[in-house]
Short mmCIF file of N, CA and C in Angstrom, two decimals:
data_model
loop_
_atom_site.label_atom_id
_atom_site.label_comp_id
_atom_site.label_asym_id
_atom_site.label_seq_id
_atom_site.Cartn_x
_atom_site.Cartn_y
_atom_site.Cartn_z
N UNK A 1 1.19 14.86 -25.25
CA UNK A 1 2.35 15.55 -24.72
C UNK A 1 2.72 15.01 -23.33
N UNK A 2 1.91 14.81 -22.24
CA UNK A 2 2.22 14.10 -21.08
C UNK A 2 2.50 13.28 -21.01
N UNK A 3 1.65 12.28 -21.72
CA UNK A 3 1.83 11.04 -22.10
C UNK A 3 3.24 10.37 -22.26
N UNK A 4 4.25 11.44 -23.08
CA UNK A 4 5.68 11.10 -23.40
C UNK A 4 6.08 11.12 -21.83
N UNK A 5 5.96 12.11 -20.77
CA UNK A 5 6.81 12.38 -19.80
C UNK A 5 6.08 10.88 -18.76
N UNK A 6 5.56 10.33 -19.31
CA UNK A 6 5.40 9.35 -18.21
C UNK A 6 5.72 7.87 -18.63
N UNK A 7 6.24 7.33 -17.38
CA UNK A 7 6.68 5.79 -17.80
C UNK A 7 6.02 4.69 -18.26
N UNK A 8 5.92 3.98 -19.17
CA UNK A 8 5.23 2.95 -19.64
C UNK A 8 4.82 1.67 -18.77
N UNK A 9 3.48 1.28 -18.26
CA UNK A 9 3.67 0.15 -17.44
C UNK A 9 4.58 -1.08 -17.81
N UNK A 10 5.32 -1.09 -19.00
CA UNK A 10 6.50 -2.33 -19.23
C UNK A 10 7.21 -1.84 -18.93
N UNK A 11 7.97 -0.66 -18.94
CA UNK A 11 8.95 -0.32 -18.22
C UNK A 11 8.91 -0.37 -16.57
N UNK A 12 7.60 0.17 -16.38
CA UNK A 12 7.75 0.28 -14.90
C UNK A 12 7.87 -1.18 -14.45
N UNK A 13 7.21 -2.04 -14.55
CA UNK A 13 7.39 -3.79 -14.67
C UNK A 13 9.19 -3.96 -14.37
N UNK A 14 9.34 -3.94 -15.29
CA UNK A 14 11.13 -3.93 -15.16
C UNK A 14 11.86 -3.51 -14.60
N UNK A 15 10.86 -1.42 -13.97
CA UNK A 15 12.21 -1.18 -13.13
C UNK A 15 12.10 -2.08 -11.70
N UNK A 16 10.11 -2.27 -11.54
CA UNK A 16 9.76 -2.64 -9.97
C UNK A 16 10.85 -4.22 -9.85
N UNK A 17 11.14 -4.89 -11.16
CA UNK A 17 11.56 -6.22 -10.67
C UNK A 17 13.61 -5.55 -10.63
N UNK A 18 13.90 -4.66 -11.36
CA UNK A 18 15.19 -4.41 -10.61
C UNK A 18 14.83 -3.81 -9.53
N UNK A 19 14.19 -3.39 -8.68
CA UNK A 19 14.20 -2.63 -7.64
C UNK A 19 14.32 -4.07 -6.24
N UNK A 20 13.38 -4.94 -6.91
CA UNK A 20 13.00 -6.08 -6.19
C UNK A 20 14.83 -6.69 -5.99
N UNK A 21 15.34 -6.90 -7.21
CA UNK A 21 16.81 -7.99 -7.02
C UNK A 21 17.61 -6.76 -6.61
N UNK A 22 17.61 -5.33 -6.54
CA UNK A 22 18.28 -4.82 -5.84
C UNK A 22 18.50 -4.81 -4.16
N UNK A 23 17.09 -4.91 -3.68
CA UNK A 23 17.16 -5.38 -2.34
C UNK A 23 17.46 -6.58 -2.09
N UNK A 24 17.19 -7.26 -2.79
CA UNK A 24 17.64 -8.83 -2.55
C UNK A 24 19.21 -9.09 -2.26
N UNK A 25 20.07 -7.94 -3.34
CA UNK A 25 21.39 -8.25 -3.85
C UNK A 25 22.13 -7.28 -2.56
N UNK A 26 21.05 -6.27 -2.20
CA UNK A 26 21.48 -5.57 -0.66
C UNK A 26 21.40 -6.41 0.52
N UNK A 27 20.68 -7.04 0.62
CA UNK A 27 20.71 -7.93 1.90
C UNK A 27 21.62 -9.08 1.58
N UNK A 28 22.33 -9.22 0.24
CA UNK A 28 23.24 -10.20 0.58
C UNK A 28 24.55 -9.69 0.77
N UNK A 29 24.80 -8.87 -0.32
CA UNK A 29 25.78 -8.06 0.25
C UNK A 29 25.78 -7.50 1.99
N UNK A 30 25.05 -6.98 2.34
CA UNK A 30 25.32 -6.64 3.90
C UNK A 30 25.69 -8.01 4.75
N UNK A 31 24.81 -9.13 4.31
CA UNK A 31 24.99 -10.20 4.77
C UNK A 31 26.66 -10.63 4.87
N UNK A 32 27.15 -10.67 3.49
CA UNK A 32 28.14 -10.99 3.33
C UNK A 32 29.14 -10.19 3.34
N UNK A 33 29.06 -9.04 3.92
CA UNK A 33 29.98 -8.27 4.64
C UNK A 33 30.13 -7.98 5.86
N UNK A 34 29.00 -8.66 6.75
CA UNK A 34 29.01 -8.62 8.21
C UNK A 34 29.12 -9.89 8.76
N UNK A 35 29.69 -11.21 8.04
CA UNK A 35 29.71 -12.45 8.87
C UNK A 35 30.83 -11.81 9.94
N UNK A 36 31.82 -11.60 9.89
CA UNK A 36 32.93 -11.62 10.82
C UNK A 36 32.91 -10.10 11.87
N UNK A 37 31.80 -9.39 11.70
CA UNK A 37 31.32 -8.61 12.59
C UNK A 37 30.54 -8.71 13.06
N UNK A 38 30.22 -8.32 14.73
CA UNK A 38 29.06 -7.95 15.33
C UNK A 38 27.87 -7.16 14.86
N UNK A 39 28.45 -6.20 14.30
CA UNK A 39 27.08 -4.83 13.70
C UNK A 39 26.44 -5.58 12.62
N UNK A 40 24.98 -5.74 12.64
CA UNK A 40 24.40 -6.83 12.01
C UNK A 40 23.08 -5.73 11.28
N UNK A 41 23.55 -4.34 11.64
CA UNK A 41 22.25 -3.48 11.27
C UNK A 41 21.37 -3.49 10.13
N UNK A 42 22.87 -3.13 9.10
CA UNK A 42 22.66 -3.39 7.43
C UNK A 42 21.57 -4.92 7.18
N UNK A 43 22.05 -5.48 7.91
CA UNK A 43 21.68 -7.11 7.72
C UNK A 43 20.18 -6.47 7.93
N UNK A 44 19.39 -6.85 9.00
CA UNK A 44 18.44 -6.22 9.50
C UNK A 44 17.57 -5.39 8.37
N UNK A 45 17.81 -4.08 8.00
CA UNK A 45 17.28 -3.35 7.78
C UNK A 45 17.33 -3.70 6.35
N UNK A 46 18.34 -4.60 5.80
CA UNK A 46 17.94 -4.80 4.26
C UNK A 46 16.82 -5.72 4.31
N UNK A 47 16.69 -6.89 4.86
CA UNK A 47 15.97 -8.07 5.65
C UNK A 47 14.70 -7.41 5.52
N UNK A 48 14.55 -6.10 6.02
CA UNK A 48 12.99 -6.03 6.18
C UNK A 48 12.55 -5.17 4.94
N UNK A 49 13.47 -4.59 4.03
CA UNK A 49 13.02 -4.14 2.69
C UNK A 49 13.14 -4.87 1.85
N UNK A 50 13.74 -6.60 1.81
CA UNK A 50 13.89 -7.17 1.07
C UNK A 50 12.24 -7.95 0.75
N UNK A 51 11.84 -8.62 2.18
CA UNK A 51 10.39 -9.13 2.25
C UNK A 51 9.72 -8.32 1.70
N UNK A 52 9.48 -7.12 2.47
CA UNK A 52 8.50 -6.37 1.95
C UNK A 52 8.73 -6.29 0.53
N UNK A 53 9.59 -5.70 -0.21
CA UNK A 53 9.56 -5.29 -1.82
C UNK A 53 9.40 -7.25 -2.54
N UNK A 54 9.60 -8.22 -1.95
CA UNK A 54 9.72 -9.52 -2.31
C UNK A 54 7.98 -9.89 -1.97
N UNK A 55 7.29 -9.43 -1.23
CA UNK A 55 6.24 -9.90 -0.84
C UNK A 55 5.31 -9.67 -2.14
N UNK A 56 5.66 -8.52 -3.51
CA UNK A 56 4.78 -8.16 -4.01
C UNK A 56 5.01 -9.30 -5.52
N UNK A 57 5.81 -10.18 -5.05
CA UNK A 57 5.91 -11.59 -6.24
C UNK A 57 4.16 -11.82 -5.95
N UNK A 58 3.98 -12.24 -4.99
CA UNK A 58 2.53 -13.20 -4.89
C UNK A 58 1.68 -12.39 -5.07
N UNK A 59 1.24 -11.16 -5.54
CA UNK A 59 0.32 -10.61 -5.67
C UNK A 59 0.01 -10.61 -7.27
N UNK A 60 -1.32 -10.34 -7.56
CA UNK A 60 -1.89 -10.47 -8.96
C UNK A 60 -1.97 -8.49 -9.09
N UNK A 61 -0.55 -8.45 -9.97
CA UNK A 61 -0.39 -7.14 -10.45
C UNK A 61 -1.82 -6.51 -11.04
N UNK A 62 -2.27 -7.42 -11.72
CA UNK A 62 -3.52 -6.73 -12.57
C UNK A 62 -4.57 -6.21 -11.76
N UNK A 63 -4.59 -6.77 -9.93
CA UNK A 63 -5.56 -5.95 -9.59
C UNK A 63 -5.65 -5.25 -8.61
N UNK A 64 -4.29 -5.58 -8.29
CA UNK A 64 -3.80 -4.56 -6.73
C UNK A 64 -3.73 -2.96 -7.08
N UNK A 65 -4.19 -2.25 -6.21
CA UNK A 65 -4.63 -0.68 -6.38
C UNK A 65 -3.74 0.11 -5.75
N UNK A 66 -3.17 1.37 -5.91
CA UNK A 66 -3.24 2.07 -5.13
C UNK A 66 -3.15 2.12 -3.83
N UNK A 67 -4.02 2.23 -3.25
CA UNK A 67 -4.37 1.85 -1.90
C UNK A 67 -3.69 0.66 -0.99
N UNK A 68 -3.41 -0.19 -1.78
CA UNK A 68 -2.95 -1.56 -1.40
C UNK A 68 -1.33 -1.42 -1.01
N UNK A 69 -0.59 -0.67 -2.13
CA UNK A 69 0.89 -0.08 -2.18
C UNK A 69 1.11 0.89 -0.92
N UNK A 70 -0.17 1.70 -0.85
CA UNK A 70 -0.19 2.72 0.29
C UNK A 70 0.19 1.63 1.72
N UNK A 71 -0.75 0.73 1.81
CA UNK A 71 -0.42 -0.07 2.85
C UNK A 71 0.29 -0.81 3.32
N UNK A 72 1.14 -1.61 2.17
CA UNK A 72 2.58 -2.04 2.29
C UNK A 72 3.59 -1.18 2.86
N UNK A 73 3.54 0.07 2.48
CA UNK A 73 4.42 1.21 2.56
C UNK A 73 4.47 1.34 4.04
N UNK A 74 3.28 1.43 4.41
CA UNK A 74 3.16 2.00 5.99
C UNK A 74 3.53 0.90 6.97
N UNK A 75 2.75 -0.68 5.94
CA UNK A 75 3.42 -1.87 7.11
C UNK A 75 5.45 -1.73 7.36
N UNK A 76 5.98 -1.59 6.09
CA UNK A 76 6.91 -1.34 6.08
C UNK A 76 7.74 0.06 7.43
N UNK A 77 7.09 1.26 6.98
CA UNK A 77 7.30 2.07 7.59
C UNK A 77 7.49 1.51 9.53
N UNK A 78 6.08 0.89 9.76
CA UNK A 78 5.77 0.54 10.48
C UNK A 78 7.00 -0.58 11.22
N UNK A 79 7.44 -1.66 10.61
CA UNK A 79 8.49 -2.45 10.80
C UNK A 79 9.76 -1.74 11.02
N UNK A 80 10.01 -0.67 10.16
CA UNK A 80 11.43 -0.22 10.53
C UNK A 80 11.71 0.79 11.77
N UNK A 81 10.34 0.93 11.76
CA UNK A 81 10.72 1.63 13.37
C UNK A 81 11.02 0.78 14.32
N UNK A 82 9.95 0.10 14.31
CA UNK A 82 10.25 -1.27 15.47
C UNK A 82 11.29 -1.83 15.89
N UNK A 83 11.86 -1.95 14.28
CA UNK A 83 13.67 -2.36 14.24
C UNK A 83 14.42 -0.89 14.89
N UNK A 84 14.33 0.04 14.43
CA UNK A 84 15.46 0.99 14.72
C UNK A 84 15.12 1.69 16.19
N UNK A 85 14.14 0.92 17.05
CA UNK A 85 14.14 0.93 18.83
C UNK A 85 15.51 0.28 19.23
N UNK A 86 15.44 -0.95 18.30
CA UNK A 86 16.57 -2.02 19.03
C UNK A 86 17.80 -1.60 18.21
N UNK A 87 17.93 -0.91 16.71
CA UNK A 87 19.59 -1.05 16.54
C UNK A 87 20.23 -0.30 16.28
N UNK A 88 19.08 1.24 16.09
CA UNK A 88 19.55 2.41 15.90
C UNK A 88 20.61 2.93 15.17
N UNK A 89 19.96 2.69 14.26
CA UNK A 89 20.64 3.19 12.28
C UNK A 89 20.35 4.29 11.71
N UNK A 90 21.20 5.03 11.81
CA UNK A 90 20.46 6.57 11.41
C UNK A 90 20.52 6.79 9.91
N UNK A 91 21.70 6.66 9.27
CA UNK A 91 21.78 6.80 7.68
C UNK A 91 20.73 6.03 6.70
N UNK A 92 21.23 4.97 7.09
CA UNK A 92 20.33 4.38 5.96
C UNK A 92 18.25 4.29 6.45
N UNK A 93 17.99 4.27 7.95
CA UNK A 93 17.28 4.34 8.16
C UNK A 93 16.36 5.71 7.97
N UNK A 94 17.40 6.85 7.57
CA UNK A 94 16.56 7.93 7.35
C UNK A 94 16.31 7.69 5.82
N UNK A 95 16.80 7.00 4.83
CA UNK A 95 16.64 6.84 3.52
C UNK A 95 15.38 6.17 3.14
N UNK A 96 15.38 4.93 4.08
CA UNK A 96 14.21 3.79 3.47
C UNK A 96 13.17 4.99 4.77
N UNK A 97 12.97 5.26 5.77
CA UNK A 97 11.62 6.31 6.25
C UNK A 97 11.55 7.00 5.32
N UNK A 98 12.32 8.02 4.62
CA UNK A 98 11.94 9.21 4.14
C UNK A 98 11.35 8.65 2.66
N UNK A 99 12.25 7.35 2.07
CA UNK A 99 11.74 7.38 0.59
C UNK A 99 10.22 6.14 0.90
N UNK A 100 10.00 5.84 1.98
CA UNK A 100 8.83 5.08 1.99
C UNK A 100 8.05 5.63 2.23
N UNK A 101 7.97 6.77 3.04
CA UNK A 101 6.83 8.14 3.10
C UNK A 101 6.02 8.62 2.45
N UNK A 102 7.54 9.04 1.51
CA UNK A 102 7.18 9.89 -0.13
C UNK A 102 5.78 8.72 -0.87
N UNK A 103 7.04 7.69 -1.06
CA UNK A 103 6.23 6.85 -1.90
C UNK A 103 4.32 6.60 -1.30
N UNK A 104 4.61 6.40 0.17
CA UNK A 104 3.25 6.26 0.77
C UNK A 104 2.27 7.60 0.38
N UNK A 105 2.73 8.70 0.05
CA UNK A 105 2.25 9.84 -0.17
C UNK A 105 1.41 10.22 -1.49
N UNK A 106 2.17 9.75 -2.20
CA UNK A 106 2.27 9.66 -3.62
C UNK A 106 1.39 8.33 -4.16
N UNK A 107 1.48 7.09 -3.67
CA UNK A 107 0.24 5.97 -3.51
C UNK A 107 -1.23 6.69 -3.04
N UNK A 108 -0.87 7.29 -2.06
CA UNK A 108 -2.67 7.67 -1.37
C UNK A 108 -2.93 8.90 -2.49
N UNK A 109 -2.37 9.55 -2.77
CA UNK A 109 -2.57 10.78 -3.81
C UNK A 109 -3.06 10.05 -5.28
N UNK A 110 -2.47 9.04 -5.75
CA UNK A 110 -2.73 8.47 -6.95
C UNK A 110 -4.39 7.39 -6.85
N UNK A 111 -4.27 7.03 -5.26
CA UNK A 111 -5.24 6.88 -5.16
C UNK A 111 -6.57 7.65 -4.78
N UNK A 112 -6.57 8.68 -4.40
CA UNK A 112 -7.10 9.46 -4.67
C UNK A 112 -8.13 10.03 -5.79
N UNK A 113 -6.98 10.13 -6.32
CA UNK A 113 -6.81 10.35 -8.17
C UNK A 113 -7.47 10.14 -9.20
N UNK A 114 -7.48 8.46 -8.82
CA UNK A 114 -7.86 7.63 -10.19
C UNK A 114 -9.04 6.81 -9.14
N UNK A 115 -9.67 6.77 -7.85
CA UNK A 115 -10.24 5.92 -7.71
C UNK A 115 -11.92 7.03 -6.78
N UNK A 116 -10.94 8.17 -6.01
CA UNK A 116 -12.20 8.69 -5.95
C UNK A 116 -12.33 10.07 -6.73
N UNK A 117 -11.67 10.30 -7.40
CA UNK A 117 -12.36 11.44 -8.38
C UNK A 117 -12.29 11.05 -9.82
N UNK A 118 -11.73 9.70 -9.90
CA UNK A 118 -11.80 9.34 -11.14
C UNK A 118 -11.45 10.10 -12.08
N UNK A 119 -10.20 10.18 -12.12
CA UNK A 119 -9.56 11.02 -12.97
C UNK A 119 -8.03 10.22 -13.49
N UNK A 120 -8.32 9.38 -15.04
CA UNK A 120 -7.42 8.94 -15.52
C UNK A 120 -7.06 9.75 -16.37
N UNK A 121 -7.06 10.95 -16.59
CA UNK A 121 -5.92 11.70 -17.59
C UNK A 121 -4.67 12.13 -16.78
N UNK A 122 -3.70 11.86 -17.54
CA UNK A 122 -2.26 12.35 -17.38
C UNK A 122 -2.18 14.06 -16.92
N UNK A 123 -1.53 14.29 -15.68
CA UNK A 123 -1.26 15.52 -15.45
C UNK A 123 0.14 15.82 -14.30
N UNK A 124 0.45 16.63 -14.12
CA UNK A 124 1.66 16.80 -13.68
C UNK A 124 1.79 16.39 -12.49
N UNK A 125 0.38 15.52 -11.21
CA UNK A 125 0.90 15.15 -10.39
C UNK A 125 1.33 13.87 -10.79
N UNK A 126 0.30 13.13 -12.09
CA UNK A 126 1.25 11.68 -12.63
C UNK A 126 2.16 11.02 -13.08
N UNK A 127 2.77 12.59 -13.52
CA UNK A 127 4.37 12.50 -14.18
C UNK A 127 5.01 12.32 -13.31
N UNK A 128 5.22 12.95 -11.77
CA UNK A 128 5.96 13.39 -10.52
C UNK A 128 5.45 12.21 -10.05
N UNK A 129 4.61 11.33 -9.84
CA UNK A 129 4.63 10.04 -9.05
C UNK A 129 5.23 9.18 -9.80
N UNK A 130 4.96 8.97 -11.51
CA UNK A 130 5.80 8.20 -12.01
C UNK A 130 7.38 8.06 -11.92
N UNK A 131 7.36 9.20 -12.01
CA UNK A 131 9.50 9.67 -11.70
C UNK A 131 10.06 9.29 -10.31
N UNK A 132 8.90 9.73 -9.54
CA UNK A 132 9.31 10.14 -7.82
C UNK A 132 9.44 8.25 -7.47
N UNK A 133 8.28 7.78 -7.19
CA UNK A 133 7.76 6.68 -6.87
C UNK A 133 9.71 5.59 -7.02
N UNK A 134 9.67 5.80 -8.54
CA UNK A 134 11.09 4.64 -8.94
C UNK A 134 12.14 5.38 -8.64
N UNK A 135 12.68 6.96 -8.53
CA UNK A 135 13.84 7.52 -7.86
C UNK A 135 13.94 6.90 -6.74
N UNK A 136 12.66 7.21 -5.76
CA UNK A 136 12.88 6.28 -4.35
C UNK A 136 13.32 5.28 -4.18
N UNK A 137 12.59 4.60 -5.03
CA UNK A 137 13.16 2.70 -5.06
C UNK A 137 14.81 2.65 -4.92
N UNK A 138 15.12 3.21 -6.00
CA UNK A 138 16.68 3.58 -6.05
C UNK A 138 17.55 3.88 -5.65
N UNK A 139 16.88 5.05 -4.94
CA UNK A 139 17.75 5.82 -3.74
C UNK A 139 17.82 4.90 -2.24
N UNK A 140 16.81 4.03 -2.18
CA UNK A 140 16.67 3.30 -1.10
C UNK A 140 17.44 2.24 -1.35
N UNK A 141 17.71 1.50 -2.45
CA UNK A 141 18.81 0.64 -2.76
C UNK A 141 19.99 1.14 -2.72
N UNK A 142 19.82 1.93 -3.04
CA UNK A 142 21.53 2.65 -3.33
C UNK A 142 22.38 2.97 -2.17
N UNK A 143 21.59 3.12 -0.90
CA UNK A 143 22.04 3.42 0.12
C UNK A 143 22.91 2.40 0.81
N UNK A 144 22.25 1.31 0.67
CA UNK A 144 23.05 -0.08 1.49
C UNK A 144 24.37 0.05 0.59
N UNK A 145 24.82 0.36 -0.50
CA UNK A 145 25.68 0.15 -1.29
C UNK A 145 27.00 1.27 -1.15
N UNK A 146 26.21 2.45 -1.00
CA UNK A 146 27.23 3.40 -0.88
C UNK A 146 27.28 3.81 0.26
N UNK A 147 26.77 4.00 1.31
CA UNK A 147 26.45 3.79 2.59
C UNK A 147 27.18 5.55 3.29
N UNK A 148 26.12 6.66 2.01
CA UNK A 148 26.76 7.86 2.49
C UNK A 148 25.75 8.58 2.15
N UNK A 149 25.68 9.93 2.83
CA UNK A 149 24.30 10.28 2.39
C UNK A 149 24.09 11.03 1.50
N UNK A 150 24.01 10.56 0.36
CA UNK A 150 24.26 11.58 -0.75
C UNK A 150 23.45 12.00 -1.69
N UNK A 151 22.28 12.39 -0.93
CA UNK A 151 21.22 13.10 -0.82
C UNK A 151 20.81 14.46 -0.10
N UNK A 152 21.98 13.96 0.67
CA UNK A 152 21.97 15.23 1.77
C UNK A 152 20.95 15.44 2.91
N UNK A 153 20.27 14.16 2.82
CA UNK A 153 19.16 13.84 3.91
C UNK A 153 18.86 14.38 5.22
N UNK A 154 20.39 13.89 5.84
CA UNK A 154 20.81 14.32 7.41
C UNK A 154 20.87 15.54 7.45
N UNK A 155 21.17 16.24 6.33
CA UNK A 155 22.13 17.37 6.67
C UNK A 155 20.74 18.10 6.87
N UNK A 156 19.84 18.03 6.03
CA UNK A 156 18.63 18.66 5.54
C UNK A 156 17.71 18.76 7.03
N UNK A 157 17.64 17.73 7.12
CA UNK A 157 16.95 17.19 8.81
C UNK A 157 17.09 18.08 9.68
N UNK A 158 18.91 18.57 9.70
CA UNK A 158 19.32 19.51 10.70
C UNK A 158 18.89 20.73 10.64
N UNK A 159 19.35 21.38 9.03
CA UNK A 159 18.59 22.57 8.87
C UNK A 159 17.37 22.59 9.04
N UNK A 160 16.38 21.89 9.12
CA UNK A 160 15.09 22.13 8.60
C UNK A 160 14.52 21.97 10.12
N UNK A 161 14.71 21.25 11.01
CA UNK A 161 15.06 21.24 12.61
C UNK A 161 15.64 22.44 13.43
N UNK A 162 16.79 23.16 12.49
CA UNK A 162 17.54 24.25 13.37
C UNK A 162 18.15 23.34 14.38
N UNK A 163 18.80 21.85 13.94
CA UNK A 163 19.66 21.49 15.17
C UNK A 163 20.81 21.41 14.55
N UNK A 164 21.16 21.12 15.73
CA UNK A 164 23.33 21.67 15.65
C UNK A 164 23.70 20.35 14.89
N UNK A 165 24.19 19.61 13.48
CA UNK A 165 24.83 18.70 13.85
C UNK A 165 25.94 18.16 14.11
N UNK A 166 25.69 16.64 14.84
CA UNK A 166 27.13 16.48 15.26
C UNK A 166 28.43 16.24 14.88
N UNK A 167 29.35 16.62 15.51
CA UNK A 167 30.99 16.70 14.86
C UNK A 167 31.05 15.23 14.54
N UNK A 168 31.57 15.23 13.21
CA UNK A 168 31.96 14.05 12.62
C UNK A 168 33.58 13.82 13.53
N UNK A 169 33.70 12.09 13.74
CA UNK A 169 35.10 11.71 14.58
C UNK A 169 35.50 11.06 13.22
#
C-alpha cells in the first residue's frame, strides 16, 4: 500500500535530471535576459544552483547517501548567503533558502532513517520526503521563470514574524 504512494528510483532518476536542465535552462534564460541590463542577480543566483544541482553529474549515484545530499544542501545554503550580502534578492532567494532547508531536513531525517535506525520500510515520513524533496526542486526552478511568489512565501514570513509588509510601488 505505501509502496504505491512512493516514487520509483527511475522515476526519481528522471525527475533529478529534469530538475538538473531546469537550472541549467534558468541560468540561461536569466543570462539571456540580463545582457543589456545592469541587475545581474538572477544571473548569480541561478549560477550557484546551477553548479551545485550540476555538480551531482560526477558522483557515483549508487553510493552517495543521504548524508552526502544533506551536505550539498548546506554547501549550497551556505553559498547563497554569501551571495545575497552582496546583491540582495529577496524573492527568489527566499525560494532556493527555504526549499534547500526543507530538502536539507528531509536528507538528515532520511538519513537518520535508513542508516542509523535502520529502518527500510516505507512509512509516511518516506512518502513526504519522496513528494516534498522533488516539489522543492520545482518550486526552486520555477521561480527564476515566473519570478512571483506564488507560494506565498513572503507573505507567510510576514505573518509568521508579525511584521508589517511593505507597500508594494
Amino acid at each position: 500500500m505505501l509502496d504505491d504512494l512512493m516514487l520509483s528510483p527511475d522515476v526519481s532518476f528522471y525527475i533529478g535530471a529534469l530538475v538538473q536542465w531546469g537550472f541549467l535552462m534558468a541560468f540561461l534564460y536569466s543570462l539571456v535576459s540580463s545582457i543589456n541590463t545592469p541587475d545581474k542577480k538572477r544571473v548569480w543566483l541561478s549560477l550557484v544552483m546551477t553548479v551545485s544541482y550540476l555538480s551531482s553529474l560526477f558522483i557515483d549515484i549508487q553510493t552517495i547517501q543521504y548524508l552526502d545530499f544533506f551536505y550539498f544542501d548546506i554547501a549550497t545554503i551556505f553559498a547563497l548567503v554569501v551571495l545575497n550580502l552582496f546583491i540582495k534578492e529577496r524573492l527568489i532567494s527566499a525560494y532556493l533558502l527555504t526549499g534547500l532547508s526543507v530538502n536539507a531536513i528531509l536528507f538528515l531525517g532520511m538519513h537518520l532513517d535508513t542508516v542509523i535506525y535502520n529502518n527500510y520500510e516505507p512509512w509516511l515520513f518516506t512518502i513526504v520526503y519522496s513528494w516534498l524533496v522533488n516539489f522543492n526542486d520545482f518550486a526552486m526552478v520555477a521561480v527564476f521563470f515566473i519570478k512571483k511568489d506564488f507560494l506565498r512565501l513572503i507573505k507567510l514570513k510576514y505573518v509568521v514574524l508579525n511584521l508589517k509588509a511593505p507597500v508594494a510601488r
